[in-house]
PDB file of C-alpha atoms in Angstrom:
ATOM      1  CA  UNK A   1    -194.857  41.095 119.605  1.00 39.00           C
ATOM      2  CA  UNK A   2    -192.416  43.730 118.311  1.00 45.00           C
ATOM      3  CA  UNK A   3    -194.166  46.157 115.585  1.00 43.00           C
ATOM      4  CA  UNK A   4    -191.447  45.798 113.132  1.00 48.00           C
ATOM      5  CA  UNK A   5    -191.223  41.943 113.510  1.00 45.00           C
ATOM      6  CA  UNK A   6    -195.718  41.763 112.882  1.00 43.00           C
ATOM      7  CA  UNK A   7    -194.523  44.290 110.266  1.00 54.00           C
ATOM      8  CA  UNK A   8    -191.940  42.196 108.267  1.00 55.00           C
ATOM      9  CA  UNK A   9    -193.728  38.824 108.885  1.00 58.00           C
ATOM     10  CA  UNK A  10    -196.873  40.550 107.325  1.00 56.00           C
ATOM     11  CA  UNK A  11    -195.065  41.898 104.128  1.00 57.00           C
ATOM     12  CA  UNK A  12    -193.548  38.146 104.079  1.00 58.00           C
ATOM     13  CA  UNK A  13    -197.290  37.071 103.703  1.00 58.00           C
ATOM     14  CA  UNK A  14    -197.964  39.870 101.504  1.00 57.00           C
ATOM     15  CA  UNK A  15    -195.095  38.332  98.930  1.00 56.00           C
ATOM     16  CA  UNK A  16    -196.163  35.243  99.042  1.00 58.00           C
ATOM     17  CA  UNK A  17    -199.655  35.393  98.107  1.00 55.00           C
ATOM     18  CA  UNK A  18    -198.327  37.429  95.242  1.00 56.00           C
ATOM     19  CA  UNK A  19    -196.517  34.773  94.293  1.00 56.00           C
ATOM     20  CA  UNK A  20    -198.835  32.308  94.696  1.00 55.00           C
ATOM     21  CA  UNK A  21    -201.386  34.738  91.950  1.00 53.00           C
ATOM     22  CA  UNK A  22    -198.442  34.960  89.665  1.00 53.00           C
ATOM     23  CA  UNK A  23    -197.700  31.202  89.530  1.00 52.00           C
ATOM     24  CA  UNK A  24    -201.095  30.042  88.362  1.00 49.00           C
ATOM     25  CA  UNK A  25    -201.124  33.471  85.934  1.00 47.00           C
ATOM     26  CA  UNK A  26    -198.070  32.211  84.561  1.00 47.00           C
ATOM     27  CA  UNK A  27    -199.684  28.943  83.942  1.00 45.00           C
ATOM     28  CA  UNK A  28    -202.131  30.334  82.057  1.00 43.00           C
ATOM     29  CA  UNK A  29    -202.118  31.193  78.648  1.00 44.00           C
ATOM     30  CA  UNK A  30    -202.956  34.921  77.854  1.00 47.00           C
ATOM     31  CA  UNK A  31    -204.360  35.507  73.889  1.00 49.00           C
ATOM     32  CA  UNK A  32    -206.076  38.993  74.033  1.00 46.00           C
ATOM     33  CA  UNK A  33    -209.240  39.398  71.360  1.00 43.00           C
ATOM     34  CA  UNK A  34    -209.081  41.736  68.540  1.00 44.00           C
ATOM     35  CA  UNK A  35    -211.750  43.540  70.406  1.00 42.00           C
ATOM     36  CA  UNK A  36    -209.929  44.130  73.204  1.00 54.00           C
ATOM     37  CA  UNK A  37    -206.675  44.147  72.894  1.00 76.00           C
ATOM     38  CA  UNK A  38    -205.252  43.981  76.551  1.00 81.00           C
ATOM     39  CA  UNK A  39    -202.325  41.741  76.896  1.00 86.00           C
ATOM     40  CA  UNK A  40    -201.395  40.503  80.627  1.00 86.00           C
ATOM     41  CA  UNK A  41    -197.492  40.348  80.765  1.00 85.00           C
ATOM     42  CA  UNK A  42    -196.613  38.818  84.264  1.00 86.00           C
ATOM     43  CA  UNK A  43    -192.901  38.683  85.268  1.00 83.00           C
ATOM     44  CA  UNK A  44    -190.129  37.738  87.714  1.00 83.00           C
ATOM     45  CA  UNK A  45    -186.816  39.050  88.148  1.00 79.00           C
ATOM     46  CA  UNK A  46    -184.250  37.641  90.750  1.00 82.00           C
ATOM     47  CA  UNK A  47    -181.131  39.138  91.334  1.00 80.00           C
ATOM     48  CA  UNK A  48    -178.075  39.193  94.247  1.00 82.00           C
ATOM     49  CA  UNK A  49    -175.327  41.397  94.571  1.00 82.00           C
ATOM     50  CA  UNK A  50    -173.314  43.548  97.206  1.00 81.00           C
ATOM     51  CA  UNK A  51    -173.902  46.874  98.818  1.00 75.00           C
ATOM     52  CA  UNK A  52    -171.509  48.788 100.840  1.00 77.00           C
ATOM     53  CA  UNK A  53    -172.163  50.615 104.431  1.00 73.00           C
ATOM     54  CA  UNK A  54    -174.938  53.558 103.933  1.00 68.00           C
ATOM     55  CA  UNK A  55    -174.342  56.571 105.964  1.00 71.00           C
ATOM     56  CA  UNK A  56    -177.959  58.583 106.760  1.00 67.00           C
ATOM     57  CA  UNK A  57    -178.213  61.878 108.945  1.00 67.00           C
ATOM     58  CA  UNK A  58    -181.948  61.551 110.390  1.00 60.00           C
ATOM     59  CA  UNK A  59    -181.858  64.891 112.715  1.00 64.00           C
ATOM     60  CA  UNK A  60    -178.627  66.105 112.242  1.00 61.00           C
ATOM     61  CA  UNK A  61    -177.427  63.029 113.978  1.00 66.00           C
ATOM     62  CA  UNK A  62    -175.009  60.132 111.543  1.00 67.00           C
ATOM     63  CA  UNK A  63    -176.063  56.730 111.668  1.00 70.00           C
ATOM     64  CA  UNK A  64    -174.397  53.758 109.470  1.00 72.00           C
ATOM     65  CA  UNK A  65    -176.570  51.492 108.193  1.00 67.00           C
ATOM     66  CA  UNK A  66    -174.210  48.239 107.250  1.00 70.00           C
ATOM     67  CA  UNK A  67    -174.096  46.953 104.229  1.00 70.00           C
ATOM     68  CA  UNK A  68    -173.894  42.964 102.795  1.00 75.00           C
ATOM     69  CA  UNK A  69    -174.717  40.633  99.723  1.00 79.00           C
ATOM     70  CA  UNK A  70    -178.173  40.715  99.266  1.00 76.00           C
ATOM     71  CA  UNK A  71    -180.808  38.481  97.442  1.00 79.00           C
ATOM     72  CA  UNK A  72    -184.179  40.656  95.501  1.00 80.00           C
ATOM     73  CA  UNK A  73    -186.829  39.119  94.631  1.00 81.00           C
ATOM     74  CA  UNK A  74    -189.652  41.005  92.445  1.00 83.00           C
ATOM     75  CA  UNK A  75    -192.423  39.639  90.755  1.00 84.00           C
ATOM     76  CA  UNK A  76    -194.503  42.253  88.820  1.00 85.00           C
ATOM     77  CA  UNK A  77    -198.049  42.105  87.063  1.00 85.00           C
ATOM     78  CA  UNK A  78    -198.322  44.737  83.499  1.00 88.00           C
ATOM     79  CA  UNK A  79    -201.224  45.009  81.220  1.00 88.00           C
ATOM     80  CA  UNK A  80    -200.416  46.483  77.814  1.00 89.00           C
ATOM     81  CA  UNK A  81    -202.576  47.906  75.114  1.00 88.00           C
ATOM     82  CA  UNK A  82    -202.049  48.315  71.933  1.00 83.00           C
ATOM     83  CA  UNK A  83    -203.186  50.032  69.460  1.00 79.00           C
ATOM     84  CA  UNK A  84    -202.924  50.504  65.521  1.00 76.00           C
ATOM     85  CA  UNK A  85    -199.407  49.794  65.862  1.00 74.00           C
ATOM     86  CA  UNK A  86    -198.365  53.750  66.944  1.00 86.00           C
ATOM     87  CA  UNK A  87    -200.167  53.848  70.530  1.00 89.00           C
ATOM     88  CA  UNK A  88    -199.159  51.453  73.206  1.00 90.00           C
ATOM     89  CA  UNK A  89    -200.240  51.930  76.755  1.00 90.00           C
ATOM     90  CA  UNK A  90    -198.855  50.021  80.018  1.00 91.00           C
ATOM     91  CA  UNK A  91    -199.776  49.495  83.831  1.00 91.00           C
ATOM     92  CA  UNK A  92    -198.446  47.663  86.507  1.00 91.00           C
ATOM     93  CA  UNK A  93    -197.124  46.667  89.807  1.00 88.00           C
ATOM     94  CA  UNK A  94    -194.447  45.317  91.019  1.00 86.00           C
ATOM     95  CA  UNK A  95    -193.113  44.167  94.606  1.00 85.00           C
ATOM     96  CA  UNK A  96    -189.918  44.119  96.012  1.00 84.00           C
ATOM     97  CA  UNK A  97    -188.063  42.278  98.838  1.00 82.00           C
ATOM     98  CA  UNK A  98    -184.662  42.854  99.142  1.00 79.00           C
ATOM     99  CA  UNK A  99    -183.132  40.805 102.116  1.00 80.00           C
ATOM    100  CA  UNK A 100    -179.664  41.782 103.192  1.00 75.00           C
ATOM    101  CA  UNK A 101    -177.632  38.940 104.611  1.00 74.00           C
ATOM    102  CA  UNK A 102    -175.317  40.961 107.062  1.00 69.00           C
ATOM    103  CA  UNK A 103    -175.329  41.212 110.989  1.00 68.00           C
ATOM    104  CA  UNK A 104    -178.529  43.523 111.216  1.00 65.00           C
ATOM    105  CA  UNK A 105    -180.314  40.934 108.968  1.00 70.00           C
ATOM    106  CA  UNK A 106    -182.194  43.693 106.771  1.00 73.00           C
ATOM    107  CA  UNK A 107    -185.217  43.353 105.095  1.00 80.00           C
ATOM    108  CA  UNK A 108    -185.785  46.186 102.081  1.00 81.00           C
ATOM    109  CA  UNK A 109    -189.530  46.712 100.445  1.00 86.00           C
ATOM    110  CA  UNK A 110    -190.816  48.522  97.979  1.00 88.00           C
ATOM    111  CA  UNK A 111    -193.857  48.577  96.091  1.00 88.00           C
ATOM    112  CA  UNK A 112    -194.669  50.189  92.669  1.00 90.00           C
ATOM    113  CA  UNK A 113    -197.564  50.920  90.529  1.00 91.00           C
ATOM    114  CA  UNK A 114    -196.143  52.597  87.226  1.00 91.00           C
ATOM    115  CA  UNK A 115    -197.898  54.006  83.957  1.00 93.00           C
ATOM    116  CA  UNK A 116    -196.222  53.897  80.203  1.00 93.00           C
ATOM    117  CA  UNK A 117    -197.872  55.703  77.645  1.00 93.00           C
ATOM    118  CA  UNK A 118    -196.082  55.288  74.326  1.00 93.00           C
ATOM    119  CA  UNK A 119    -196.512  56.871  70.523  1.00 93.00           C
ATOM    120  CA  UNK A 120    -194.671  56.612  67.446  1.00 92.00           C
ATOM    121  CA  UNK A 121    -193.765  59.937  66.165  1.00 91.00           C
ATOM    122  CA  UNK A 122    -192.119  58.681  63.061  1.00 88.00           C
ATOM    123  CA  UNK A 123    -190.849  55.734  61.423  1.00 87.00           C
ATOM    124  CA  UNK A 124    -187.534  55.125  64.297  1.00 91.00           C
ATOM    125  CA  UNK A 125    -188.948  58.203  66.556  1.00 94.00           C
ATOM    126  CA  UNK A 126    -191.110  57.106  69.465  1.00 93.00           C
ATOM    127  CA  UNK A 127    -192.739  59.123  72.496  1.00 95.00           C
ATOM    128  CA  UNK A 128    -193.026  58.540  76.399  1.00 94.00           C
ATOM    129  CA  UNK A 129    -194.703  59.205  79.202  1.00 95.00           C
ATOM    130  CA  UNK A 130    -194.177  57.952  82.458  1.00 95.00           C
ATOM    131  CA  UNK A 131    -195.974  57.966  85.585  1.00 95.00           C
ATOM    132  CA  UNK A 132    -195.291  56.423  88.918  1.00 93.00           C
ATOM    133  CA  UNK A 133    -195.409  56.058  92.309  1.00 94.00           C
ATOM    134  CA  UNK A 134    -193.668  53.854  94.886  1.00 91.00           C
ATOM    135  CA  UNK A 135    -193.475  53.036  98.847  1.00 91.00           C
ATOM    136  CA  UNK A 136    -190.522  52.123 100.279  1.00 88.00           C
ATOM    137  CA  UNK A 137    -189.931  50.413 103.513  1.00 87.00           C
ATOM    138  CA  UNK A 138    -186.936  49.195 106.110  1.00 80.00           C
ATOM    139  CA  UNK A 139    -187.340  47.181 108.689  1.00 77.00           C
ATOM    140  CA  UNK A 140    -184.112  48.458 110.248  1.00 72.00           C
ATOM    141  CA  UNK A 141    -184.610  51.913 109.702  1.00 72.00           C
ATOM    142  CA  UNK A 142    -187.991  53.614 110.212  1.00 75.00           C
ATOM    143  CA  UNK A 143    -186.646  57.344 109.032  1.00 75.00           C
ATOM    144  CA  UNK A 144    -185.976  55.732 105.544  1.00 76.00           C
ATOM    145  CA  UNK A 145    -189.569  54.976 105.245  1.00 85.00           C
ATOM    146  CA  UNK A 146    -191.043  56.642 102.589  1.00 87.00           C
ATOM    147  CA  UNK A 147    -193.664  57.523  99.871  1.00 90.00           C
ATOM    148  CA  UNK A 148    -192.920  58.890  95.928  1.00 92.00           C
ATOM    149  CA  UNK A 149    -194.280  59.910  93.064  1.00 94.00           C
ATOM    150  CA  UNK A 150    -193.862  61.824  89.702  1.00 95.00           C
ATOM    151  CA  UNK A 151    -193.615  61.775  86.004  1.00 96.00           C
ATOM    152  CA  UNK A 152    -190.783  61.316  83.508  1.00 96.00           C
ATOM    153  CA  UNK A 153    -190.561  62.198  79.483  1.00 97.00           C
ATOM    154  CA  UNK A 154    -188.551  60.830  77.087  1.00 96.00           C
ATOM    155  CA  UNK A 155    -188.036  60.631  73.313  1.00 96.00           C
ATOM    156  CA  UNK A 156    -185.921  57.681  71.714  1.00 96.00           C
ATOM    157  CA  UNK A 157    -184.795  57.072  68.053  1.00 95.00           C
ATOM    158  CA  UNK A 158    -183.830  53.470  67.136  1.00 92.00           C
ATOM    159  CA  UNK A 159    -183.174  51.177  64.794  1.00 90.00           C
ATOM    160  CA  UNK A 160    -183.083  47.263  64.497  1.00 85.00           C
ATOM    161  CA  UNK A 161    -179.757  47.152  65.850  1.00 89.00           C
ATOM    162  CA  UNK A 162    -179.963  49.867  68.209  1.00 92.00           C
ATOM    163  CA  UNK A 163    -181.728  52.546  70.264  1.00 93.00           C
ATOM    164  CA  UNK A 164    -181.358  55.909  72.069  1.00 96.00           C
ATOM    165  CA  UNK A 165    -183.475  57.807  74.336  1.00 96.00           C
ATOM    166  CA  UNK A 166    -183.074  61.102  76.071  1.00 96.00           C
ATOM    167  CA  UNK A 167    -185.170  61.793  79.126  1.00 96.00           C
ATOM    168  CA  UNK A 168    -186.603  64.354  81.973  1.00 96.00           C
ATOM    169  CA  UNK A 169    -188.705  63.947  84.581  1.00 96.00           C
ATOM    170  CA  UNK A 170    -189.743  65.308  88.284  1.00 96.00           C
ATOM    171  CA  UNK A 171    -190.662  63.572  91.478  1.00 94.00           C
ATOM    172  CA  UNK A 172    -191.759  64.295  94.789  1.00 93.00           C
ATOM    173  CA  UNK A 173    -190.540  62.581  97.912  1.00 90.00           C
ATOM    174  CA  UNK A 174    -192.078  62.550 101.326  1.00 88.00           C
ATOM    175  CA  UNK A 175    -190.345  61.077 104.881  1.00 84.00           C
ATOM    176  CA  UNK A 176    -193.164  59.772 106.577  1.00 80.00           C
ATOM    177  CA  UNK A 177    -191.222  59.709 110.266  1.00 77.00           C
ATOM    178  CA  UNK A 178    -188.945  62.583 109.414  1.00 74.00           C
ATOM    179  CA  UNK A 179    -190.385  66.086 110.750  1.00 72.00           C
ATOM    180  CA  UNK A 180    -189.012  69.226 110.183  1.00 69.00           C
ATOM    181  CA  UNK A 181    -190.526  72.704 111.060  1.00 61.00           C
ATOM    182  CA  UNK A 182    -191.657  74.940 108.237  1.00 65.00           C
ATOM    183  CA  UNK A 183    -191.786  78.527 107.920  1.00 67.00           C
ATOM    184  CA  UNK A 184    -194.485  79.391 110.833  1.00 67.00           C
ATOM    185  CA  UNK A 185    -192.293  77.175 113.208  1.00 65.00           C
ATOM    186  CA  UNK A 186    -194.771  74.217 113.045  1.00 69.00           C
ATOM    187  CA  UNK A 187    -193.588  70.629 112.657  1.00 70.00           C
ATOM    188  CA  UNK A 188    -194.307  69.000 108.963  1.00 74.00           C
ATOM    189  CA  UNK A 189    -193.016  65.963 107.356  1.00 80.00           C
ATOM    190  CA  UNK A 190    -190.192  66.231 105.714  1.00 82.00           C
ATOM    191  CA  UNK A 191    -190.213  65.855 101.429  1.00 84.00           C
ATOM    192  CA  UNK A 192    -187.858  67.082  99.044  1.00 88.00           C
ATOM    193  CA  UNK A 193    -188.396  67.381  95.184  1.00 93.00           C
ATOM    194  CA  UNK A 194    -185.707  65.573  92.714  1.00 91.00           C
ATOM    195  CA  UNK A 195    -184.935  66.321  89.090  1.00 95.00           C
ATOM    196  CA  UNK A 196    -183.713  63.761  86.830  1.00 94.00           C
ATOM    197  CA  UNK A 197    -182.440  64.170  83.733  1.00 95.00           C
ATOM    198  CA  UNK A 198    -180.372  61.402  81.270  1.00 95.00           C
ATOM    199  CA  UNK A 199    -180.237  59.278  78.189  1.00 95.00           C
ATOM    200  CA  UNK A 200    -180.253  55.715  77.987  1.00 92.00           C
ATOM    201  CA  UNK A 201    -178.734  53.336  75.162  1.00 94.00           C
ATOM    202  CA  UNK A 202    -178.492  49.616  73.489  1.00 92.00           C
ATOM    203  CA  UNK A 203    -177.096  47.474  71.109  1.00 91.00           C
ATOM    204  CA  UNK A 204    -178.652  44.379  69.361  1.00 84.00           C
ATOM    205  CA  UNK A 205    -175.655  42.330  68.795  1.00 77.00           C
ATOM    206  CA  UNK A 206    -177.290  39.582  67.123  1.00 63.00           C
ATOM    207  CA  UNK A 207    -181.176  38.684  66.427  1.00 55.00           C
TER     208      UNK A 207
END
């Protein structure tokens, strides 16, 4: 059997047994002690929509990876703490299966384990930190396969109509089948660092 077909038929299994968990967590009901309190926040997003033709240049050498409507399907897992009403801390995971409906019948997968730690700074002024990292898998494309991770600060001000936040953050990105030789002439996988840097907005138009 084909490596990539074992491969996408075990990260089909993979899904739904994490499915499976979150059904019978969502049937439970969650009411954290004043001792301890750790709140388990389990949620599902889906979502379709359409993606044009992606053009990648493993090795110096083009490649078009077509495009299509797509279903995604991501049920994620959080715990949140909180804490005198200025500290609030969040973990998670979440899992990803994006499944491209187009001639090469794509399958996308990610998986991410992320980190929130928030503090009020004022009375509308609130602090965070963000750490994460995340795998990313195609079944079409093996030099898109790859690992990431990195850290992101922002500072919002908001009200009880609206909010603003201004961010920055760093992460570091490694190819795990792209090589490249370094320096001494010796072959290395390929990573890159990114920069991001933005703001982020919204508007309660009613209660």
């Amino acid at each position: 059997m084909p490596h990539d077909m074992m491969s996408s038929r075990a990260r089909r299994l993979w899904l739904a047994v994490l499915l499976l968990i979150f059904s019978g967590i969502v049937g439970l009901r969650v009411e954290p002690s004043h001792a301890a309190d750790w709140s388990l926040l389990p949620n599902l997003r889906l979502a379709g929509g359409y993606e044009s033709a992606l053009i990648v240049d493993p090795g110096g050498a083009a490649e078009v990876i077509p495009g299509g409507a797509f279903l995604d399907l991501a049920p994620a897992l959080s715990l949140v703490h909180e804490e005198d009403g200025k500290i609030r801390l969040e973990v998670g995971t979440r899992a990803t299966l994006e499944w491209f409906l187009n001639d090469v019948n794509r399958l996308l997968y990610g998986q991410v384990l992320w980190g929130d730690y928030f503090r009020e700074l004022g009375s509308r002024s609130r602090l965070r930190v963000s750490a994460s990292g995340v795998f990313f898998d195609d079944s079409e494309q093996d030099t898109l396969r790859r690992l990431s991770g990195g850290m992101e600060v922002g500072v919002s001000h908001s009200s009880t109509k609206w909010s603003v936040e201004g961010f920055a953050g760093g992460r570091r990105v490694r190819y795990s089948n792209v090589s490249i030789l370094d320096d001494a002439g010796s072959s290395s996988t390929y990573a890159e660092t990114r920069w991001t840097a933005g703001g982020v907005g919204s508007i309660a138009i009613a209660r």
